[in-house]
mmCIF file of C-alpha atoms in Angstrom:
data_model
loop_
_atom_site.group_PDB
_atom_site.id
_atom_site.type_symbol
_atom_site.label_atom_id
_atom_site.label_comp_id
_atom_site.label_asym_id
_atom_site.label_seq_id
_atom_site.Cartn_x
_atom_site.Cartn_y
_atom_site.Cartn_z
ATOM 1 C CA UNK A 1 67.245 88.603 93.053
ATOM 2 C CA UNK A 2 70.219 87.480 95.170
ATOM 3 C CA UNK A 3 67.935 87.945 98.014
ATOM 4 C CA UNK A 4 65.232 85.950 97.304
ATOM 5 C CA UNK A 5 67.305 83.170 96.532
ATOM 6 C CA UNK A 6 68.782 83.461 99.465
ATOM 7 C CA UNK A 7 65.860 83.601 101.029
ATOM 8 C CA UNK A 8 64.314 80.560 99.375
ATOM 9 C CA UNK A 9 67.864 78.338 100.426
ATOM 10 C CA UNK A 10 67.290 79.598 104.115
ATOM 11 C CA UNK A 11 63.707 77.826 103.715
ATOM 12 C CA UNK A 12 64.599 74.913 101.903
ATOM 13 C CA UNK A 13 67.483 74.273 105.043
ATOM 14 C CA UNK A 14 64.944 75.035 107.760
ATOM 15 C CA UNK A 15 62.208 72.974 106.106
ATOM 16 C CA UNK A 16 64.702 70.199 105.810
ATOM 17 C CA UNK A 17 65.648 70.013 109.416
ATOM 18 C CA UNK A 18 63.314 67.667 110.608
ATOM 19 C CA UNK A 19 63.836 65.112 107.703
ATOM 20 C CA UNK A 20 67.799 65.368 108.641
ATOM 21 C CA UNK A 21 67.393 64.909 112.095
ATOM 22 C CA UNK A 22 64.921 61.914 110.781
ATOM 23 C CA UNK A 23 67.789 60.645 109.050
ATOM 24 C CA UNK A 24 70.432 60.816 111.487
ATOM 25 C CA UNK A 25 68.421 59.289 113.534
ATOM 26 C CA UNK A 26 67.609 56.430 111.838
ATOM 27 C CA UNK A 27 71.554 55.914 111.214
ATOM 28 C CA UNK A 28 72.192 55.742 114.853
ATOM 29 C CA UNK A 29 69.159 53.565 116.211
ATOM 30 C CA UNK A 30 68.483 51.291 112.569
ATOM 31 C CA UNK A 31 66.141 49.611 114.397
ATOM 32 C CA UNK A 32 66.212 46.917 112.059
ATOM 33 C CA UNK A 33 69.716 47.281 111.396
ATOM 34 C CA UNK A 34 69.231 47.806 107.962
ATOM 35 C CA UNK A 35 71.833 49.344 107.321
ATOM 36 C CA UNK A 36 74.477 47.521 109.580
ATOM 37 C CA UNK A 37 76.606 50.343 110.312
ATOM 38 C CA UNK A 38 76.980 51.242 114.203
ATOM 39 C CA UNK A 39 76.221 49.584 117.346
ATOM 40 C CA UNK A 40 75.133 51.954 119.247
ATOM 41 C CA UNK A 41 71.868 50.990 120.255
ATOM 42 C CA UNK A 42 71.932 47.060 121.678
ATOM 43 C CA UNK A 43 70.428 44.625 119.667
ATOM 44 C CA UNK A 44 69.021 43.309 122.705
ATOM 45 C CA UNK A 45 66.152 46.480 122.372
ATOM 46 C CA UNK A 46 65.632 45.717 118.949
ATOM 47 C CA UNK A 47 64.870 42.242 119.401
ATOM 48 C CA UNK A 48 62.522 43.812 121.965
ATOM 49 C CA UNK A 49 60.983 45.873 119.671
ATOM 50 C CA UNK A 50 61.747 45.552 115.956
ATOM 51 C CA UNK A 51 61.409 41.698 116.025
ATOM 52 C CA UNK A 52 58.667 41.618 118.126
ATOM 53 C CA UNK A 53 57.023 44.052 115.855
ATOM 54 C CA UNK A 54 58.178 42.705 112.788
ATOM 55 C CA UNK A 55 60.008 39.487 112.890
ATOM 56 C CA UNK A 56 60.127 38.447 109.290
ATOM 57 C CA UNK A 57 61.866 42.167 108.395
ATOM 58 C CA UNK A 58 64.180 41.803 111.152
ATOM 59 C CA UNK A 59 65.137 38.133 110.578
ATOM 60 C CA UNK A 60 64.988 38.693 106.898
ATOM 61 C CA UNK A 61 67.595 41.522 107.129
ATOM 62 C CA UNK A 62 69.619 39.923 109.858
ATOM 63 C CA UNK A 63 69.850 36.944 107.546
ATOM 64 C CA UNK A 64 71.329 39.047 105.265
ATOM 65 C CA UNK A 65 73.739 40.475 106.995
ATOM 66 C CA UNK A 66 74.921 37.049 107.978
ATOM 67 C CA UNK A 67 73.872 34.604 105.815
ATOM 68 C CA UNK A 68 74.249 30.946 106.374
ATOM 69 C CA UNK A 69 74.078 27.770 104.696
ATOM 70 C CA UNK A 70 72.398 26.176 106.999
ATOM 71 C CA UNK A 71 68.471 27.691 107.512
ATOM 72 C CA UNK A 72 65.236 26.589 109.487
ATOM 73 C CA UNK A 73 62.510 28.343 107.584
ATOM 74 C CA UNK A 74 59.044 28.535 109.123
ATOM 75 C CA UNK A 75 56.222 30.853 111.482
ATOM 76 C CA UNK A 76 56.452 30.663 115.648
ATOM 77 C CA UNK A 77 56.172 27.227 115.849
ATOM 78 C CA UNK A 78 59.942 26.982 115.080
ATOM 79 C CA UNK A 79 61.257 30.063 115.974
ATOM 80 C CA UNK A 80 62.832 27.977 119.553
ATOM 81 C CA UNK A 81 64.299 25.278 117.715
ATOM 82 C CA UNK A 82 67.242 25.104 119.916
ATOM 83 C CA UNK A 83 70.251 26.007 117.468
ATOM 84 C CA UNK A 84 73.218 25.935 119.775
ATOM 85 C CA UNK A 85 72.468 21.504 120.255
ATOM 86 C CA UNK A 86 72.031 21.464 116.533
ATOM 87 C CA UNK A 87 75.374 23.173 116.523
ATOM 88 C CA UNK A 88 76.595 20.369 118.838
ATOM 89 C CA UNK A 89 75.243 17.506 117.178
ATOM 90 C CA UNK A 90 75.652 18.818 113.481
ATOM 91 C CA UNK A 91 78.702 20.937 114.064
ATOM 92 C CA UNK A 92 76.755 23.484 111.590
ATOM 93 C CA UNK A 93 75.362 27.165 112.883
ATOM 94 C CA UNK A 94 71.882 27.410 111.673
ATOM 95 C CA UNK A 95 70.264 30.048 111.379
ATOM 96 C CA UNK A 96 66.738 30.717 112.084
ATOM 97 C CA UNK A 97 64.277 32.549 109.758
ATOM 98 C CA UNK A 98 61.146 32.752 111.108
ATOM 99 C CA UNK A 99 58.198 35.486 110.557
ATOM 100 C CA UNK A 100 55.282 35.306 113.125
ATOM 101 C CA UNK A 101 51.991 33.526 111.084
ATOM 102 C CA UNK A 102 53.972 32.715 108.236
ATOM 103 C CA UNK A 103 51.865 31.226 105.207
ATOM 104 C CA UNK A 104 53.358 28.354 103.475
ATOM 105 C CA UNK A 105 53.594 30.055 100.276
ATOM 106 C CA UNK A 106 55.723 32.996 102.225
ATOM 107 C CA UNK A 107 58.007 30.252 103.804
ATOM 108 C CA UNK A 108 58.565 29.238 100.073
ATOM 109 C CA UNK A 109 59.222 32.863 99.506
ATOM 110 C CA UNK A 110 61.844 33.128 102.089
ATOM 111 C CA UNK A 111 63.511 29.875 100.581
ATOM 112 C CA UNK A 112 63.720 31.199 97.515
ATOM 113 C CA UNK A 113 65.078 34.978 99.050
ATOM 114 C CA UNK A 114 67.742 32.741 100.848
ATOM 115 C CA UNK A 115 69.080 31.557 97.537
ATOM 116 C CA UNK A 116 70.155 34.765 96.587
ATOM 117 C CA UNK A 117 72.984 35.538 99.370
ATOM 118 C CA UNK A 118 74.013 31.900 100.139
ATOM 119 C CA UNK A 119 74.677 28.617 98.712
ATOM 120 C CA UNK A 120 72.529 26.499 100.702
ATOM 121 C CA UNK A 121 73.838 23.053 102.269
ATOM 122 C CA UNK A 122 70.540 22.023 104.866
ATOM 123 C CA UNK A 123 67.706 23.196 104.886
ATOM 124 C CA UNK A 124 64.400 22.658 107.408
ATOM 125 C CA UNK A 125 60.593 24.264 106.666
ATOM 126 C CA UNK A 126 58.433 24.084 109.300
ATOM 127 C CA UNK A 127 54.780 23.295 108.001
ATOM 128 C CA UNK A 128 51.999 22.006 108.839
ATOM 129 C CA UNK A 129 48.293 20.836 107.457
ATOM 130 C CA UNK A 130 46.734 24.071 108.584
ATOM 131 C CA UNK A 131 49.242 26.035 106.455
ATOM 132 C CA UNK A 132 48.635 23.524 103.175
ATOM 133 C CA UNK A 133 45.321 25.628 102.405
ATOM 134 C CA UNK A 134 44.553 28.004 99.312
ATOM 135 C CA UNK A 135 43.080 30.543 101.469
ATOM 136 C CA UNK A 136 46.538 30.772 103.636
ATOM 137 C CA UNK A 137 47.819 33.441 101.691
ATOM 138 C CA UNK A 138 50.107 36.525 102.430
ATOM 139 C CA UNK A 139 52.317 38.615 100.371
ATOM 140 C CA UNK A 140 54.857 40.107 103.061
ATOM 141 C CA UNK A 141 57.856 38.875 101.805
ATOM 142 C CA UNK A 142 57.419 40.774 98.673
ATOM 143 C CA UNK A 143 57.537 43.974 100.333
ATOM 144 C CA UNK A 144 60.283 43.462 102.822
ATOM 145 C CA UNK A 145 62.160 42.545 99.183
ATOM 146 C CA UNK A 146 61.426 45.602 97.925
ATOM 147 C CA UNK A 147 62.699 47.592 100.655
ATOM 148 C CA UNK A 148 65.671 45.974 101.095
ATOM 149 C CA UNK A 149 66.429 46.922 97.186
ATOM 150 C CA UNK A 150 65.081 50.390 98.004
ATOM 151 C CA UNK A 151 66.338 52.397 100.993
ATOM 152 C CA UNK A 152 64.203 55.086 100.698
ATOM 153 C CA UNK A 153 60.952 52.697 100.972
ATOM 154 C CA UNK A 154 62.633 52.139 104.883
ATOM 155 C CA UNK A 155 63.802 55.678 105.547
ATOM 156 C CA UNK A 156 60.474 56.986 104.676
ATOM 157 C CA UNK A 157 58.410 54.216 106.074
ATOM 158 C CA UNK A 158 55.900 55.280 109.402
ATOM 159 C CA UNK A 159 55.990 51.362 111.156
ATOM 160 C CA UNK A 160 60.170 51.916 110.762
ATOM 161 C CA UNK A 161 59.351 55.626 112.494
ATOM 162 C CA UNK A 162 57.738 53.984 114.940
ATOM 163 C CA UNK A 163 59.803 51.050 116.066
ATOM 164 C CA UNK A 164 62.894 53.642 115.924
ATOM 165 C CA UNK A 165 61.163 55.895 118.844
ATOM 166 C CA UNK A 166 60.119 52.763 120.605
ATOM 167 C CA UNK A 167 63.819 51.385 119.995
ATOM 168 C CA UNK A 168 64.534 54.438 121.721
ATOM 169 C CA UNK A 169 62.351 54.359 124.396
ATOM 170 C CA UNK A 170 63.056 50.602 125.316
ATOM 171 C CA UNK A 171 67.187 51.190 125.080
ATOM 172 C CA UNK A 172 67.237 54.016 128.075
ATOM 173 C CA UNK A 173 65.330 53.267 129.612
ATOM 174 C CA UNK A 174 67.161 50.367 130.624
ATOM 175 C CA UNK A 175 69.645 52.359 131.295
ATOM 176 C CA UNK A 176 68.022 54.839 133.403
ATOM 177 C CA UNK A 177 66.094 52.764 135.416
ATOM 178 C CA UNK A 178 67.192 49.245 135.006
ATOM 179 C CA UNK A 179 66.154 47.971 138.481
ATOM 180 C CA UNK A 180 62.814 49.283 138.754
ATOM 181 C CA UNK A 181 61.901 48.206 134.689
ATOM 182 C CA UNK A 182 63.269 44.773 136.144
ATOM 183 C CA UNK A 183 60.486 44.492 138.570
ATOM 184 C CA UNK A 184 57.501 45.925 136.668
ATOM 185 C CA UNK A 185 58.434 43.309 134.245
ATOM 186 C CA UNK A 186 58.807 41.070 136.628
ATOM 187 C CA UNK A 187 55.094 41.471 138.385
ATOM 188 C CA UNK A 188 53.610 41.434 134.926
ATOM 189 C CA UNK A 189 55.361 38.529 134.192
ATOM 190 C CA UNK A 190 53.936 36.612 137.331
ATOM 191 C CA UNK A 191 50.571 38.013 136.580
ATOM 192 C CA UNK A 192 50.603 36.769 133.208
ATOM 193 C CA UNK A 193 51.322 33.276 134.721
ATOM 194 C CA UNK A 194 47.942 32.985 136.372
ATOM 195 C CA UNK A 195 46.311 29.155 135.898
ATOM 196 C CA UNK A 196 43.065 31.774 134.810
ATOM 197 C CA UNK A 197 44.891 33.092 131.950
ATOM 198 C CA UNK A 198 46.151 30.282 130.704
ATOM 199 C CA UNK A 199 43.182 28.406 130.359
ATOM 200 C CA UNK A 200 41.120 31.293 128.906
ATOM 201 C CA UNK A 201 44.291 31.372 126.468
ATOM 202 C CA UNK A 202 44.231 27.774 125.361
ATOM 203 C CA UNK A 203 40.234 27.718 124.930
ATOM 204 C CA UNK A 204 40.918 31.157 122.906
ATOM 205 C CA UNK A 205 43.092 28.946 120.624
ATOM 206 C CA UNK A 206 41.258 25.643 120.454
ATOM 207 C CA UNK A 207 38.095 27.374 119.569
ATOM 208 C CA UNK A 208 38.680 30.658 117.430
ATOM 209 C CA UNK A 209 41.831 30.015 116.199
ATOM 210 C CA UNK A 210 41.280 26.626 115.183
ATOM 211 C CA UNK A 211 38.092 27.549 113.421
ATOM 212 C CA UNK A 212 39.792 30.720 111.679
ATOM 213 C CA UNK A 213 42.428 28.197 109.838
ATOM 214 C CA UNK A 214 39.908 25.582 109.621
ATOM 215 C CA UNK A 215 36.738 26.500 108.350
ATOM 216 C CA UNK A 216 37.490 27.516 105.243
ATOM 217 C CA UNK A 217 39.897 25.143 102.752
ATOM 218 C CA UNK A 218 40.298 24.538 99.349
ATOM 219 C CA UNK A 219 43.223 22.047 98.199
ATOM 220 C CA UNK A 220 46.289 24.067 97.455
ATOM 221 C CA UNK A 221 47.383 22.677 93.415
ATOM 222 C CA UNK A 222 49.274 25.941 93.122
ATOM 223 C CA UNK A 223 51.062 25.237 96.417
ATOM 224 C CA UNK A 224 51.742 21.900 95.318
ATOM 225 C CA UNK A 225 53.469 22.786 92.583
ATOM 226 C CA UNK A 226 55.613 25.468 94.006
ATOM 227 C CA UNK A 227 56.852 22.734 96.949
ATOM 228 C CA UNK A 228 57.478 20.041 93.827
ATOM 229 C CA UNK A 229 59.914 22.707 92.370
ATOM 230 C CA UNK A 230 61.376 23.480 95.377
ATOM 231 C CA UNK A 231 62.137 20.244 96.488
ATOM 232 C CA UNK A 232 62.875 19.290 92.996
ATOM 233 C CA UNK A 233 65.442 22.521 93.083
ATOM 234 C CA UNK A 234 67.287 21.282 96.236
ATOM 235 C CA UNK A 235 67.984 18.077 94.636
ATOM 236 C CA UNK A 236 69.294 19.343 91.878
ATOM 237 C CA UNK A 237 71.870 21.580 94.237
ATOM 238 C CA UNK A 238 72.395 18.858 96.398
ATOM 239 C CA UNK A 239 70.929 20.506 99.374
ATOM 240 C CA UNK A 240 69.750 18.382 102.487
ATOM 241 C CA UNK A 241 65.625 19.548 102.559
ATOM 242 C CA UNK A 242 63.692 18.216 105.825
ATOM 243 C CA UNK A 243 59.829 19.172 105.994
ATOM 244 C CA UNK A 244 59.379 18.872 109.513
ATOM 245 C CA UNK A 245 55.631 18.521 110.300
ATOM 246 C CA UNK A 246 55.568 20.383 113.726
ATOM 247 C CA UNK A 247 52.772 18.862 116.034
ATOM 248 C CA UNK A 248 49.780 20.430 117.660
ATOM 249 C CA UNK A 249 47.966 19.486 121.061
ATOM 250 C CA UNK A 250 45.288 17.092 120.257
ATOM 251 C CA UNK A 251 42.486 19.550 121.810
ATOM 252 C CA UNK A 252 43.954 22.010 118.417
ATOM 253 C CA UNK A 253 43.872 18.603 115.935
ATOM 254 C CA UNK A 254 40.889 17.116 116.735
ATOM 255 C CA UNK A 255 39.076 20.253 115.471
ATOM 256 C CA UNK A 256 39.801 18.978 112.125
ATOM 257 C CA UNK A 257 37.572 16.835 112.977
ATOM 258 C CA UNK A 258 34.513 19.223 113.440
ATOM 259 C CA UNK A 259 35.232 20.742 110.241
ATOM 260 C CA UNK A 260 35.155 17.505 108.367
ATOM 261 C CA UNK A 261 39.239 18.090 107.088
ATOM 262 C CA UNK A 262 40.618 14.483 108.147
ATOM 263 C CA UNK A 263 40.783 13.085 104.792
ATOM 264 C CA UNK A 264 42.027 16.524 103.518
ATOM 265 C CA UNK A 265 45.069 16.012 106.120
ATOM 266 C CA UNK A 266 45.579 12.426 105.033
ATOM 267 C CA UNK A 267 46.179 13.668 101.414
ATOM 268 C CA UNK A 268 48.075 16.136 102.402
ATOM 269 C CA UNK A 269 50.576 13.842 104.383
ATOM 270 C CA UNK A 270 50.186 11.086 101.535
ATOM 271 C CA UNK A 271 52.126 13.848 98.922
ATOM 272 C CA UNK A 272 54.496 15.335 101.626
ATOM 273 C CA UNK A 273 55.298 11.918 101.908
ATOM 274 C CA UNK A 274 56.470 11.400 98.245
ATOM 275 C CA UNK A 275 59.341 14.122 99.477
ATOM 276 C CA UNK A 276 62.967 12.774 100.625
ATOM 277 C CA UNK A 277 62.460 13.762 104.202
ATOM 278 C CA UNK A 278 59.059 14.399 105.439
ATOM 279 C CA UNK A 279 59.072 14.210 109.563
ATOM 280 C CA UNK A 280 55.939 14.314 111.137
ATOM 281 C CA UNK A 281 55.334 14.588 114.958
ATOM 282 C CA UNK A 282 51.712 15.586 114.377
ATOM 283 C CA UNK A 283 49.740 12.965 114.878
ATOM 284 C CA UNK A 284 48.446 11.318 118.453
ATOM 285 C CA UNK A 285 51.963 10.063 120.556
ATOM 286 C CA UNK A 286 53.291 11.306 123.836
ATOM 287 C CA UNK A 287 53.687 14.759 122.849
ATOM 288 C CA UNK A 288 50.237 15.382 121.526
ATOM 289 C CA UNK A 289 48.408 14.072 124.133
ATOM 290 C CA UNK A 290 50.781 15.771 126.903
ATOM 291 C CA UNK A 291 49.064 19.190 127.733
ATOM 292 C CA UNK A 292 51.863 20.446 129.862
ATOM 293 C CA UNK A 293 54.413 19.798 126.537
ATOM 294 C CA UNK A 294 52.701 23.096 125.375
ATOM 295 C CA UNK A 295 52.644 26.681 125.650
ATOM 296 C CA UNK A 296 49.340 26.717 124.378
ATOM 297 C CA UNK A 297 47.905 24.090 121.864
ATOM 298 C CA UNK A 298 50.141 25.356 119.050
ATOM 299 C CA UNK A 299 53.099 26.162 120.385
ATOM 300 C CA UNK A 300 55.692 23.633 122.232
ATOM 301 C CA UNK A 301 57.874 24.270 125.015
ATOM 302 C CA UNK A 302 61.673 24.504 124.999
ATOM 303 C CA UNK A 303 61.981 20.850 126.310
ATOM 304 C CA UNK A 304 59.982 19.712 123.505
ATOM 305 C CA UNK A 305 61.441 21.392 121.276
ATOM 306 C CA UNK A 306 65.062 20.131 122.226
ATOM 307 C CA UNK A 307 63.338 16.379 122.208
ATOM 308 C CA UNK A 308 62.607 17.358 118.265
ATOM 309 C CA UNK A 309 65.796 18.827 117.773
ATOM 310 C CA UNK A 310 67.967 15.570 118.767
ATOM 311 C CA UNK A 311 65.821 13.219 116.858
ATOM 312 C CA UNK A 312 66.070 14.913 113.562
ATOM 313 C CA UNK A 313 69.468 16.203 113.919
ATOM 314 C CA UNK A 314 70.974 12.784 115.154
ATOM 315 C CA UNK A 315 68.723 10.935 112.610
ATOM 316 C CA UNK A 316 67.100 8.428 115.461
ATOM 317 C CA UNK A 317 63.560 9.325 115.198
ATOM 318 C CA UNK A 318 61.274 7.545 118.127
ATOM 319 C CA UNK A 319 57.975 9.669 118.058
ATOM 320 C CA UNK A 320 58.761 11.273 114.859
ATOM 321 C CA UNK A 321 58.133 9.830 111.538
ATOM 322 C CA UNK A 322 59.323 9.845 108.030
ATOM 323 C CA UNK A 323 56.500 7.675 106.095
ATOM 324 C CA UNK A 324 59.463 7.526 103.781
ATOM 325 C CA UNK A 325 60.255 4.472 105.621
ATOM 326 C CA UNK A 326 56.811 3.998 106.780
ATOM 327 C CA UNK A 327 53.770 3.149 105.539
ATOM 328 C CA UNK A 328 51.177 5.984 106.231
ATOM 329 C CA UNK A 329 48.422 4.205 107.894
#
């Protein structure tokens, strides 16, 4: 009888190998730094990997590792806010949570996730008409929730399996080969920089993209209400709330136009503008109309970005606007 016991333990261990070498594993890399424990892989391959692969867990657990009172909320379009001048003019660290094609209703998510390990002081959502839609829906914030209440839901996830190989992968072999990585990254880099690519790119955008957030809409009353008791929530905790209107190339807006949304855009920007701080840059100025302010017609570069920094931060808006103060035409 002792035997087979024995014999069943001996199993049980071998059988469990794998799972504790899983574990271990996971301690060391923590791809997502979950956990928080070591530093022994860089977070410079993570944010290669595991925020590349899945920015809103990443940002959502960094954020609570180091939670600040000061937040930008939003998708890509704010993720290169530049937060070291907003440190200069403000004299605040913010901190920026952004998941890649973030719905409005999962930026409000993320708001109301912030509440729970900081007392907020300023707070900035990036938004836009396109994400004011019904049918913009996702429900990802709900499940990075529940795994940051339940370990086992990241120990025993596959994408975390994944990421923690190519963690792996990514961390030596910068280390083994750092120079010749360098240059292979390098030549794509260049390749990827082709005046060909780009322009197959932006028409990409302009015509399937556009027409995937466009052509379907419904007005978003539930939305509504959820930004009425958010904002409504902030004032109440005396917390500085800026809906920052992010602007698109006019090639992206005027596709509005083709799907017959203008006056949905006007309403839209009619009740944003009923909010404290509405600042909208998406409409047609220099910025819109420059094609080379761009990335592609979503996305703007770094200078850009740095011109809408200083005018919100330092409260001197020139092409921005808060209709608070003006009339919406």
């Amino acid at each position: 009888m002792k035997k087979d016991l024995k014999k069943i333990i001996f199993r049980i261990f071998i059988l469990s190998i794998p799972f504790i070498i899983w574990v271990i594993s996971l301690l060391i890399v923590d791809p997502f730094n979950y956990f928080n424990l070591n530093n022994y892989i860089k977070n410079t391959s993570k944010e290669k990997t595991a925020r590349k692969f899945n920015s809103l867990l990443y940002n959502t657990i960094a954020f609570k590792n180091n939670p600040s009172a000061n937040i930008i909320i939003g998708d890509s379009r704010i993720k290169r806010l530049p937060t070291e001048e907003i440190k200069q003019i403000t004299g605040d660290n913010y901190f920026i949570l952004h998941s890649n094609a973030a719905k409005l209703n999962e930026i409000i998510d993320l708001f109301w996730l912030t509440t729970k390990y900081k007392k907020l002081e300023n707070v900035v959502l990036g938004v836009n008409f396109n994400l004011y839609n019904e049918f913009a829906y996702a429900n990802r914030v709900y499940e990075v929730e529940e795994m940051i209440k339940n370990p086992l839901l990241y120990v025993f996830n596959g994408n975390v399996l994944e990421i923690t190989i190519k963690t792996l992968v990514h961390h030596f072999s910068n280390i083994v080969v750092p120079d010749v990585k360098r240059n292979i990254m390098l030549q794509r880099e260049l390749e990827g920089k082709s005046f060909k690519d780009k322009k197959a790119w932006w028409k990409y955008n302009v015509n399937t993209v556009a027409k995937n957030q466009y052509s379907k809409y419904e007005y978003p009353k539930k939305l509504r209400n959820r930004l009425i008791e958010l904002n409504n929530y902030c004032i109440k905790e005396k917390i500085n709330l800026i809906f920052l209107n992010v602007p698109h190339h006019i090639d992206f807006s005027n596709r509005k136009i083709d799907f017959q949304l203008s006056e949905a855009e006007i309403r839209y920007k009619k009740e944003m503008s009923n909010f404290e701080k509405f600042i909208d840059f998406d409409y047609p100025n220099s910025i819109t109309n420059c094609r080379n302010c761009f990335t592609d017609p979503i996305h703007t570069n770094d200078s850009i970005n740095l011109i809408i920094a200083k005018e919100i931060f330092n409260d001197s808006l020139v092409i921005g606007k808060n209709y608070k103060n003006q009339p919406l035409k």
